[in-house]
mmCIF file of C-alpha atoms and ligand atoms in Angstrom:
data_model
loop_
_atom_site.group_PDB
_atom_site.id
_atom_site.type_symbol
_atom_site.label_atom_id
_atom_site.label_comp_id
_atom_site.label_asym_id
_atom_site.label_seq_id
_atom_site.Cartn_x
_atom_site.Cartn_y
_atom_site.Cartn_z
ATOM 1 C CA VAL A 1 265.176 173.723 147.115
ATOM 2 C CA THR A 2 261.490 172.660 147.816
ATOM 3 C CA GLU A 3 259.361 174.219 150.644
ATOM 4 C CA GLY A 4 256.207 172.041 151.475
ATOM 5 C CA ALA A 5 254.476 168.921 152.819
ATOM 6 C CA THR A 6 256.856 165.886 152.541
ATOM 7 C CA THR A 7 257.214 162.375 153.959
ATOM 8 C CA GLY A 8 260.050 161.463 156.416
ATOM 9 C CA TYR A 9 260.790 158.416 158.255
ATOM 10 C CA GLY A 10 261.796 157.587 162.079
ATOM 11 C CA TYR A 11 262.043 155.154 164.754
ATOM 12 C CA GLY A 12 259.776 155.276 167.809
ATOM 13 C CA VAL A 13 259.813 155.081 171.213
ATOM 14 C CA LEU A 14 260.041 151.273 170.976
ATOM 15 C CA GLY A 15 262.533 151.352 168.061
ATOM 16 C CA ASP A 16 259.756 150.575 165.492
ATOM 17 C CA TYR A 17 260.416 152.172 161.872
ATOM 18 C CA LYS A 18 257.229 154.860 161.430
ATOM 19 C CA SER A 19 256.401 156.626 158.096
ATOM 20 C CA LEU A 20 255.964 160.310 159.117
ATOM 21 C CA LYS A 21 253.858 163.579 157.347
ATOM 22 C CA THR A 22 256.693 166.449 157.483
ATOM 23 C CA TYR A 23 257.260 169.715 156.034
ATOM 24 C CA SER A 24 260.103 170.904 154.120
ATOM 25 C CA ALA A 25 261.250 174.668 154.441
ATOM 26 C CA ASN A 26 264.431 176.560 153.686
ATOM 27 C CA GLY A 27 266.547 172.909 153.854
ATOM 28 C CA THR A 28 265.058 171.565 157.430
ATOM 29 C CA TYR A 29 262.807 168.757 158.218
ATOM 30 C CA TYR A 30 259.933 169.416 160.672
ATOM 31 C CA LEU A 31 257.167 167.301 162.522
ATOM 32 C CA TYR A 32 254.664 169.199 161.282
ATOM 33 C CA ASP A 33 251.376 167.391 159.083
ATOM 34 C CA THR A 34 249.753 169.882 156.650
ATOM 35 C CA THR A 35 247.669 166.574 155.347
ATOM 36 C CA LYS A 36 244.898 166.558 157.010
ATOM 37 C CA PRO A 37 241.475 167.626 155.841
ATOM 38 C CA MET A 38 241.175 170.420 158.765
ATOM 39 C CA SER A 39 242.373 174.229 158.695
ATOM 40 C CA GLY A 40 244.717 173.303 161.108
ATOM 41 C CA VAL A 41 247.531 171.154 161.149
ATOM 42 C CA ILE A 42 249.384 168.092 163.892
ATOM 43 C CA GLU A 43 252.683 169.787 165.008
ATOM 44 C CA THR A 44 255.308 168.852 167.522
ATOM 45 C CA ARG A 45 257.518 169.932 169.459
ATOM 46 C CA THR A 46 260.514 169.300 172.408
ATOM 47 C CA ALA A 47 260.694 171.293 175.638
ATOM 48 C CA ASN A 48 264.366 170.796 175.583
ATOM 49 C CA TYR A 49 264.161 168.768 178.576
ATOM 50 C CA GLY A 50 262.358 172.428 180.216
ATOM 51 C CA SER A 51 259.611 173.203 181.128
ATOM 52 C CA SER A 52 258.780 176.263 179.236
ATOM 53 C CA LEU A 53 255.665 175.210 176.833
ATOM 54 C CA PRO A 54 255.525 174.914 173.799
ATOM 55 C CA GLY A 55 258.967 174.770 173.078
ATOM 56 C CA SER A 56 260.547 174.860 169.417
ATOM 57 C CA TYR A 57 259.404 172.580 166.729
ATOM 58 C CA SER A 58 260.998 168.701 166.339
ATOM 59 C CA VAL A 59 263.176 169.124 163.092
ATOM 60 C CA ASP A 60 265.974 167.280 161.313
ATOM 61 C CA SER A 61 268.504 167.653 158.688
ATOM 62 C CA ASN A 62 267.284 165.100 156.186
ATOM 63 C CA ASN A 63 264.067 164.234 157.055
ATOM 64 C CA ALA A 64 265.306 160.763 159.237
ATOM 65 C CA PHE A 65 263.731 161.227 162.599
ATOM 66 C CA THR A 66 266.180 157.733 163.463
ATOM 67 C CA SER A 67 268.373 159.136 166.742
ATOM 68 C CA THR A 68 266.971 157.667 170.002
ATOM 69 C CA SER A 69 266.038 160.655 171.525
ATOM 70 C CA GLN A 70 263.811 161.588 168.620
ATOM 71 C CA GLY A 71 261.601 158.423 169.888
ATOM 72 C CA ALA A 72 259.349 160.450 172.078
ATOM 73 C CA ASP A 73 258.946 162.792 169.059
ATOM 74 C CA VAL A 74 258.097 160.691 166.357
ATOM 75 C CA ASP A 75 255.381 158.881 168.957
ATOM 76 C CA ALA A 76 254.142 162.030 169.823
ATOM 77 C CA HIS A 77 253.782 162.931 166.075
ATOM 78 C CA TYR A 78 252.836 159.814 164.384
ATOM 79 C CA TYR A 79 250.169 159.003 166.942
ATOM 80 C CA ALA A 80 248.556 162.546 167.255
ATOM 81 C CA GLY A 81 247.598 161.747 163.544
ATOM 82 C CA THR A 82 246.395 158.302 164.039
ATOM 83 C CA VAL A 83 243.889 159.730 166.787
ATOM 84 C CA TYR A 84 243.070 162.387 164.440
ATOM 85 C CA ASP A 85 242.101 159.649 162.119
ATOM 86 C CA TYR A 86 240.086 157.974 164.712
ATOM 87 C CA TYR A 87 238.379 160.457 165.396
ATOM 88 C CA TYR A 88 237.586 161.929 161.792
ATOM 89 C CA ASN A 89 237.118 158.464 160.300
ATOM 90 C CA THR A 90 234.961 156.823 163.200
ATOM 91 C CA HIS A 91 232.437 159.958 164.282
ATOM 92 C CA GLY A 92 233.135 162.249 161.863
ATOM 93 C CA ARG A 93 234.884 164.778 164.503
ATOM 94 C CA ASN A 94 237.327 167.374 162.796
ATOM 95 C CA SER A 95 239.510 167.700 165.425
ATOM 96 C CA TYR A 96 239.028 167.875 169.278
ATOM 97 C CA ASP A 97 237.049 170.805 168.879
ATOM 98 C CA ASN A 98 235.137 169.558 165.374
ATOM 99 C CA ASN A 99 236.618 172.951 163.937
ATOM 100 C CA GLY A 100 240.062 171.732 162.744
ATOM 101 C CA ALA A 101 242.184 172.818 165.572
ATOM 102 C CA THR A 102 245.651 172.210 165.397
ATOM 103 C CA ILE A 103 246.952 169.310 167.603
ATOM 104 C CA ARG A 104 250.389 170.175 169.106
ATOM 105 C CA SER A 105 252.604 168.358 171.365
ATOM 106 C CA THR A 106 255.442 169.218 173.662
ATOM 107 C CA VAL A 107 257.911 166.398 174.226
ATOM 108 C CA HIS A 108 260.852 165.820 176.419
ATOM 109 C CA TYR A 109 259.117 168.125 178.907
ATOM 110 C CA GLY A 110 260.979 168.299 181.764
ATOM 111 C CA SER A 111 264.154 165.678 183.239
ATOM 112 C CA ASN A 112 262.832 162.217 183.712
ATOM 113 C CA TYR A 113 259.077 163.326 184.240
ATOM 114 C CA ASN A 114 256.990 160.333 184.874
ATOM 115 C CA ASN A 115 253.690 161.420 183.390
ATOM 116 C CA ALA A 116 251.981 163.305 180.625
ATOM 117 C CA PHE A 117 249.202 165.860 180.283
ATOM 118 C CA TRP A 118 246.768 168.122 178.399
ATOM 119 C CA ASN A 119 247.382 171.648 179.826
ATOM 120 C CA GLY A 120 243.820 172.692 177.913
ATOM 121 C CA ALA A 121 245.845 173.663 175.197
ATOM 122 C CA GLN A 122 248.502 171.214 174.271
ATOM 123 C CA MET A 123 249.745 167.212 174.768
ATOM 124 C CA VAL A 124 253.232 167.274 177.316
ATOM 125 C CA TYR A 125 254.677 163.988 176.991
ATOM 126 C CA GLY A 126 257.637 163.430 180.086
ATOM 127 C CA ASP A 127 260.730 161.154 178.773
ATOM 128 C CA GLY A 128 259.757 159.290 182.236
ATOM 129 C CA ASP A 129 262.883 157.856 184.340
ATOM 130 C CA GLY A 130 263.437 154.464 182.071
ATOM 131 C CA SER A 131 261.946 152.675 185.489
ATOM 132 C CA THR A 132 258.382 153.714 185.991
ATOM 133 C CA PHE A 133 258.203 154.719 182.657
ATOM 134 C CA ASP A 134 259.380 154.869 179.478
ATOM 135 C CA PRO A 135 258.910 158.573 177.243
ATOM 136 C CA LEU A 136 254.769 158.395 177.435
ATOM 137 C CA SER A 137 253.924 159.710 173.604
ATOM 138 C CA GLY A 138 255.335 155.967 173.135
ATOM 139 C CA ALA A 139 251.486 154.570 174.183
ATOM 140 C CA GLN A 140 248.996 155.014 171.539
ATOM 141 C CA ASP A 141 246.196 154.788 174.056
ATOM 142 C CA VAL A 142 248.186 157.381 176.455
ATOM 143 C CA VAL A 143 248.212 159.569 173.374
ATOM 144 C CA ALA A 144 244.289 158.593 172.937
ATOM 145 C CA HIS A 145 243.532 159.736 176.151
ATOM 146 C CA GLU A 146 245.575 162.823 176.236
ATOM 147 C CA ILE A 147 243.564 163.952 173.276
ATOM 148 C CA THR A 148 240.130 162.835 174.573
ATOM 149 C CA HIS A 149 240.498 164.835 177.012
ATOM 150 C CA ALA A 150 240.720 167.748 174.832
ATOM 151 C CA VAL A 151 237.624 166.587 173.213
ATOM 152 C CA ILE A 152 236.182 166.178 176.413
ATOM 153 C CA GLU A 153 236.539 169.646 177.349
ATOM 154 C CA ARG A 154 234.599 171.069 173.928
ATOM 155 C CA THR A 155 231.906 168.155 174.546
ATOM 156 C CA ALA A 156 230.473 167.379 177.395
ATOM 157 C CA GLY A 157 232.798 169.984 179.942
ATOM 158 C CA LEU A 158 232.557 167.039 182.924
ATOM 159 C CA ARG A 159 234.285 168.655 186.205
ATOM 160 C CA TYR A 160 237.762 167.206 186.781
ATOM 161 C CA GLN A 161 236.344 166.727 190.234
ATOM 162 C CA ASP A 162 234.671 163.105 192.060
ATOM 163 C CA GLN A 163 232.362 161.569 190.127
ATOM 164 C CA SER A 164 232.669 163.801 187.250
ATOM 165 C CA GLY A 165 236.013 163.684 186.816
ATOM 166 C CA ALA A 166 236.574 160.485 187.119
ATOM 167 C CA LEU A 167 234.061 159.717 184.336
ATOM 168 C CA ASN A 168 236.684 162.105 182.789
ATOM 169 C CA GLU A 169 239.455 159.846 183.317
ATOM 170 C CA SER A 170 237.500 157.089 182.359
ATOM 171 C CA MET A 171 235.990 158.398 179.379
ATOM 172 C CA ALA A 172 239.406 158.973 178.520
ATOM 173 C CA ASP A 173 240.859 155.234 179.183
ATOM 174 C CA VAL A 174 237.402 153.937 176.909
ATOM 175 C CA PHE A 175 238.860 155.883 173.685
ATOM 176 C CA GLY A 176 241.881 154.979 174.525
ATOM 177 C CA TYR A 177 240.958 151.306 173.961
ATOM 178 C CA PHE A 178 238.482 152.758 171.246
ATOM 179 C CA VAL A 179 241.791 153.722 169.604
ATOM 180 C CA GLU A 180 244.025 150.939 170.336
ATOM 181 C CA PRO A 181 242.123 147.739 170.645
ATOM 182 C CA GLU A 182 244.269 145.146 171.254
ATOM 183 C CA ASP A 183 244.075 145.211 175.090
ATOM 184 C CA PHE A 184 241.910 146.644 177.878
ATOM 185 C CA LEU A 185 244.949 147.818 179.739
ATOM 186 C CA LEU A 186 246.328 151.390 179.324
ATOM 187 C CA GLY A 187 249.625 152.359 178.483
ATOM 188 C CA GLU A 188 251.231 148.965 178.755
ATOM 189 C CA ASP A 189 253.545 150.063 175.976
ATOM 190 C CA VAL A 190 255.795 152.525 178.223
ATOM 191 C CA TYR A 191 255.251 151.461 182.182
ATOM 192 C CA THR A 192 257.697 149.344 183.682
ATOM 193 C CA PRO A 193 260.240 148.628 180.854
ATOM 194 C CA ASN A 194 261.733 146.423 182.187
ATOM 195 C CA LYS A 195 258.539 144.622 183.256
ATOM 196 C CA SER A 196 256.615 142.937 180.903
ATOM 197 C CA GLY A 197 252.812 142.214 181.483
ATOM 198 C CA ASP A 198 251.714 145.318 183.553
ATOM 199 C CA ALA A 199 250.080 148.388 183.263
ATOM 200 C CA LEU A 200 249.280 151.962 184.308
ATOM 201 C CA ARG A 201 245.728 150.603 184.549
ATOM 202 C CA SER A 202 242.953 147.991 183.220
ATOM 203 C CA LEU A 203 239.587 148.330 181.808
ATOM 204 C CA SER A 204 238.801 144.102 182.403
ATOM 205 C CA ASN A 205 240.383 144.430 186.015
ATOM 206 C CA PRO A 206 240.450 148.014 187.363
ATOM 207 C CA ASP A 207 241.343 146.180 191.065
ATOM 208 C CA ALA A 208 244.430 143.830 189.394
ATOM 209 C CA TYR A 209 245.774 147.821 189.885
ATOM 210 C CA GLY A 210 244.343 149.558 192.892
ATOM 211 C CA GLN A 211 240.865 150.876 191.451
ATOM 212 C CA PRO A 212 237.434 149.744 192.667
ATOM 213 C CA SER A 213 235.128 147.773 189.636
ATOM 214 C CA HIS A 214 231.925 148.274 192.536
ATOM 215 C CA MET A 215 230.603 151.583 193.741
ATOM 216 C CA ASP A 216 230.425 149.397 197.191
ATOM 217 C CA ASP A 217 233.932 150.049 197.471
ATOM 218 C CA TYR A 218 234.293 154.019 195.576
ATOM 219 C CA TYR A 219 237.557 155.577 197.492
ATOM 220 C CA TYR A 220 236.592 158.442 199.404
ATOM 221 C CA THR A 221 239.816 161.076 199.581
ATOM 222 C CA SER A 222 240.618 164.682 198.966
ATOM 223 C CA SER A 223 243.250 164.017 196.778
ATOM 224 C CA ASP A 224 243.350 163.727 193.374
ATOM 225 C CA ASN A 225 240.488 165.751 192.533
ATOM 226 C CA GLY A 226 238.891 163.137 194.623
ATOM 227 C CA GLY A 227 240.411 160.089 193.521
ATOM 228 C CA VAL A 228 239.529 160.822 189.921
ATOM 229 C CA HIS A 229 241.838 158.494 188.595
ATOM 230 C CA THR A 230 241.074 155.628 190.982
ATOM 231 C CA ASN A 231 237.227 155.580 190.714
ATOM 232 C CA SER A 232 237.530 155.785 186.819
ATOM 233 C CA GLY A 233 237.797 152.423 188.092
ATOM 234 C CA ILE A 234 233.692 151.628 188.021
ATOM 235 C CA PRO A 235 232.866 153.203 184.877
ATOM 236 C CA ASN A 236 235.485 152.076 183.129
ATOM 237 C CA LYS A 237 234.460 148.450 184.282
ATOM 238 C CA ALA A 238 230.814 148.792 182.989
ATOM 239 C CA ALA A 239 232.197 150.045 179.376
ATOM 240 C CA TYR A 240 234.706 146.904 179.473
ATOM 241 C CA LEU A 241 231.241 144.419 180.155
ATOM 242 C CA THR A 242 229.101 147.358 177.690
ATOM 243 C CA ILE A 243 232.048 146.337 174.538
ATOM 244 C CA GLN A 244 232.175 142.606 176.153
ATOM 245 C CA SER A 245 228.482 142.221 175.699
ATOM 246 C CA ILE A 246 227.520 144.077 172.382
ATOM 247 C CA GLY A 247 231.138 144.773 170.531
ATOM 248 C CA LYS A 248 233.122 147.655 169.733
ATOM 249 C CA THR A 249 231.652 149.072 166.715
ATOM 250 C CA LYS A 250 228.592 149.662 168.828
ATOM 251 C CA ALA A 251 229.707 150.417 171.813
ATOM 252 C CA GLU A 252 232.199 153.520 170.159
ATOM 253 C CA LYS A 253 229.358 154.969 168.906
ATOM 254 C CA ILE A 254 227.484 155.155 172.061
ATOM 255 C CA TYR A 255 230.084 156.604 173.556
ATOM 256 C CA TYR A 256 230.403 159.196 171.335
ATOM 257 C CA ARG A 257 227.036 160.036 171.221
ATOM 258 C CA ALA A 258 226.285 159.897 175.032
ATOM 259 C CA MET A 259 229.787 162.704 175.362
ATOM 260 C CA SER A 260 229.319 164.634 172.752
ATOM 261 C CA VAL A 261 225.607 165.483 172.835
ATOM 262 C CA TYR A 262 224.255 164.068 176.454
ATOM 263 C CA LEU A 263 227.040 164.208 179.127
ATOM 264 C CA THR A 264 227.323 167.478 181.242
ATOM 265 C CA PRO A 265 230.037 169.173 183.147
ATOM 266 C CA THR A 266 227.829 167.829 186.860
ATOM 267 C CA SER A 267 227.197 164.272 184.992
ATOM 268 C CA ASN A 268 227.793 161.760 187.967
ATOM 269 C CA PHE A 269 227.713 158.165 187.143
ATOM 270 C CA SER A 270 223.923 157.584 187.509
ATOM 271 C CA ALA A 271 223.349 160.626 184.668
ATOM 272 C CA ALA A 272 226.406 159.198 182.694
ATOM 273 C CA ARG A 273 224.263 155.460 182.790
ATOM 274 C CA SER A 274 221.341 157.259 181.767
ATOM 275 C CA ALA A 275 223.416 159.264 178.803
ATOM 276 C CA LEU A 276 224.470 156.090 177.373
ATOM 277 C CA LEU A 277 220.891 154.486 177.604
ATOM 278 C CA GLN A 278 219.646 157.072 176.126
ATOM 279 C CA ALA A 279 222.322 157.610 173.300
ATOM 280 C CA THR A 280 222.053 153.601 172.435
ATOM 281 C CA SER A 281 217.892 153.802 172.523
ATOM 282 C CA ASP A 282 218.575 156.703 169.601
ATOM 283 C CA LEU A 283 220.737 154.488 168.098
ATOM 284 C CA TYR A 284 220.163 150.894 168.392
ATOM 285 C CA GLY A 285 215.894 151.313 170.120
ATOM 286 C CA THR A 286 215.777 149.349 173.280
ATOM 287 C CA GLY A 287 215.967 146.076 172.520
ATOM 288 C CA SER A 288 218.577 143.629 173.678
ATOM 289 C CA THR A 289 221.446 145.671 173.250
ATOM 290 C CA TYR A 290 219.978 148.658 175.614
ATOM 291 C CA ASN A 291 219.863 145.732 177.924
ATOM 292 C CA SER A 292 223.678 144.778 178.030
ATOM 293 C CA VAL A 293 224.131 148.759 178.991
ATOM 294 C CA ALA A 294 221.679 148.527 181.674
ATOM 295 C CA SER A 295 222.914 145.123 182.630
ATOM 296 C CA ALA A 296 226.689 146.671 182.783
ATOM 297 C CA TRP A 297 225.891 149.345 184.964
ATOM 298 C CA SER A 298 224.150 146.955 187.487
ATOM 299 C CA GLN A 299 226.999 144.967 187.513
ATOM 300 C CA VAL A 300 228.758 147.471 188.705
ATOM 301 C CA GLY A 301 227.010 148.780 191.080
ATOM 302 C CA VAL A 302 225.193 151.905 189.264
ATOM 303 C CA ASN A 303 221.273 152.367 188.877
HETATM 304 O O1 0DB B 1 245.765 162.826 181.750
HETATM 305 C C1 0DB B 1 245.854 162.509 182.780
HETATM 306 O O2 0DB B 1 245.278 162.401 183.283
HETATM 307 C C2 0DB B 1 246.795 162.644 183.349
HETATM 308 C C3 0DB B 1 247.598 163.864 183.418
HETATM 309 C C4 0DB B 1 248.262 163.796 185.236
HETATM 310 C C5 0DB B 1 248.761 165.683 185.014
HETATM 311 C C6 0DB B 1 247.713 166.300 185.836
HETATM 312 C C7 0DB B 1 248.065 167.635 186.034
HETATM 313 C C8 0DB B 1 249.666 167.894 186.389
HETATM 314 C C9 0DB B 1 250.251 166.858 185.428
HETATM 315 C C10 0DB B 1 249.924 165.582 185.436
HETATM 316 C C11 0DB B 1 248.448 161.580 182.968
HETATM 317 C C12 0DB B 1 248.194 159.978 182.701
HETATM 318 C C13 0DB B 1 247.936 159.485 183.802
HETATM 319 O O3 0DB B 1 246.549 158.606 184.259
HETATM 320 N N1 0DB B 1 248.249 159.758 185.222
HETATM 321 C C14 0DB B 1 248.336 158.862 186.507
HETATM 322 C C15 0DB B 1 248.534 158.254 186.536
HETATM 323 C C16 0DB B 1 250.069 158.764 186.520
HETATM 324 C C17 0DB B 1 251.237 158.593 185.898
HETATM 325 N N2 0DB B 1 252.478 159.082 186.383
HETATM 326 C C18 0DB B 1 252.393 159.208 187.545
HETATM 327 C C19 0DB B 1 253.898 159.181 188.279
HETATM 328 C C20 0DB B 1 253.116 159.314 189.685
HETATM 329 C C21 0DB B 1 252.127 158.886 190.044
HETATM 330 C C22 0DB B 1 250.776 159.120 189.691
HETATM 331 C C23 0DB B 1 251.391 158.714 188.014
HETATM 332 C C24 0DB B 1 247.992 160.262 187.517
HETATM 333 O O4 0DB B 1 248.836 161.261 187.246
HETATM 334 O O5 0DB B 1 247.931 159.952 188.545
HETATM 335 C C25 0DB B 1 247.377 160.105 181.715
HETATM 336 C C26 0DB B 1 247.125 158.733 180.810
HETATM 337 C C27 0DB B 1 248.756 158.094 181.487
HETATM 338 C C28 0DB B 1 249.466 159.264 182.018
HETATM 339 CA CA1 CA B 2 246.296 149.230 175.649
HETATM 340 ZN ZN1 ZN B 3 243.203 161.805 182.039
#
């Protein structure tokens, strides 16, 4: 019996065919990808509808992860690989710690759990209740959002509270777009499966989903760590305006440099504007690109 890296396949949450990097041992196939140029691996596990982590390896007897319940496992594994590839190919970053850390995901967490999270060590995905959410790993932008939280922890370290927390949230949403740039929506592929055209959030129109897009409408609250999932609308809108004026290629380099070089745990929105302008100056000087970034933040009321 062979032991080692293999290529299998499966169907994702939306029933789409995907080729998978798997591992074979003792006649069992694991969602365990050893092919990345990093010392760690990409591994996907299941909590089997319980809440103990990390759970057991997602396995299959014939390297064909084709059952409906395996869709969440397939997508968590496949999309984690694409997010690894994005950070490595676009920014030269080797996993979230830039040192080849293993990227671990656990799916089927809880019962009909309508959420997902990075717990400081791994990603965790609920299956959703089929009405509010489909299994959340079925959205590439959600997977990118979660892995970006891990990157932020190892770089800017933005405190998950008030403005620095909203910035943390925004960077996660913005890199969700950079990884999946087909729209400015977040979570649209898994949100309300029975309703089309909606999403969890919108970078281009935060107000459509109850988020402010200007400092005048900053939402002061004690819940959700000071409204981090609400006030992220303001930096999200600034990011959208920036992308629209200078393009994705320049924007993602500026955002990555700001996140990895200039932002700190206590950076607020104004500090983010400064960090992004400094990154822009480093990369592109202080001409039209610089003015576009400054303008974007002025338009959302941050100077
Ligand atoms: O990573 C994050 O910021 C979110 C982590 C939420 C969480 C935090 C701590 C423990 C458990 C869960 C998860 C996501 C999120 O934005 N959640 C929002 C919106 C949301 C999703 N499911 C919900 C259920 C009820 C209320 C709100 C929500 C939230 O938790 O606010 C990110 C992309 C999609 C899900
Ligand atoms: Ca999207
Ligand atoms: Zn988040």
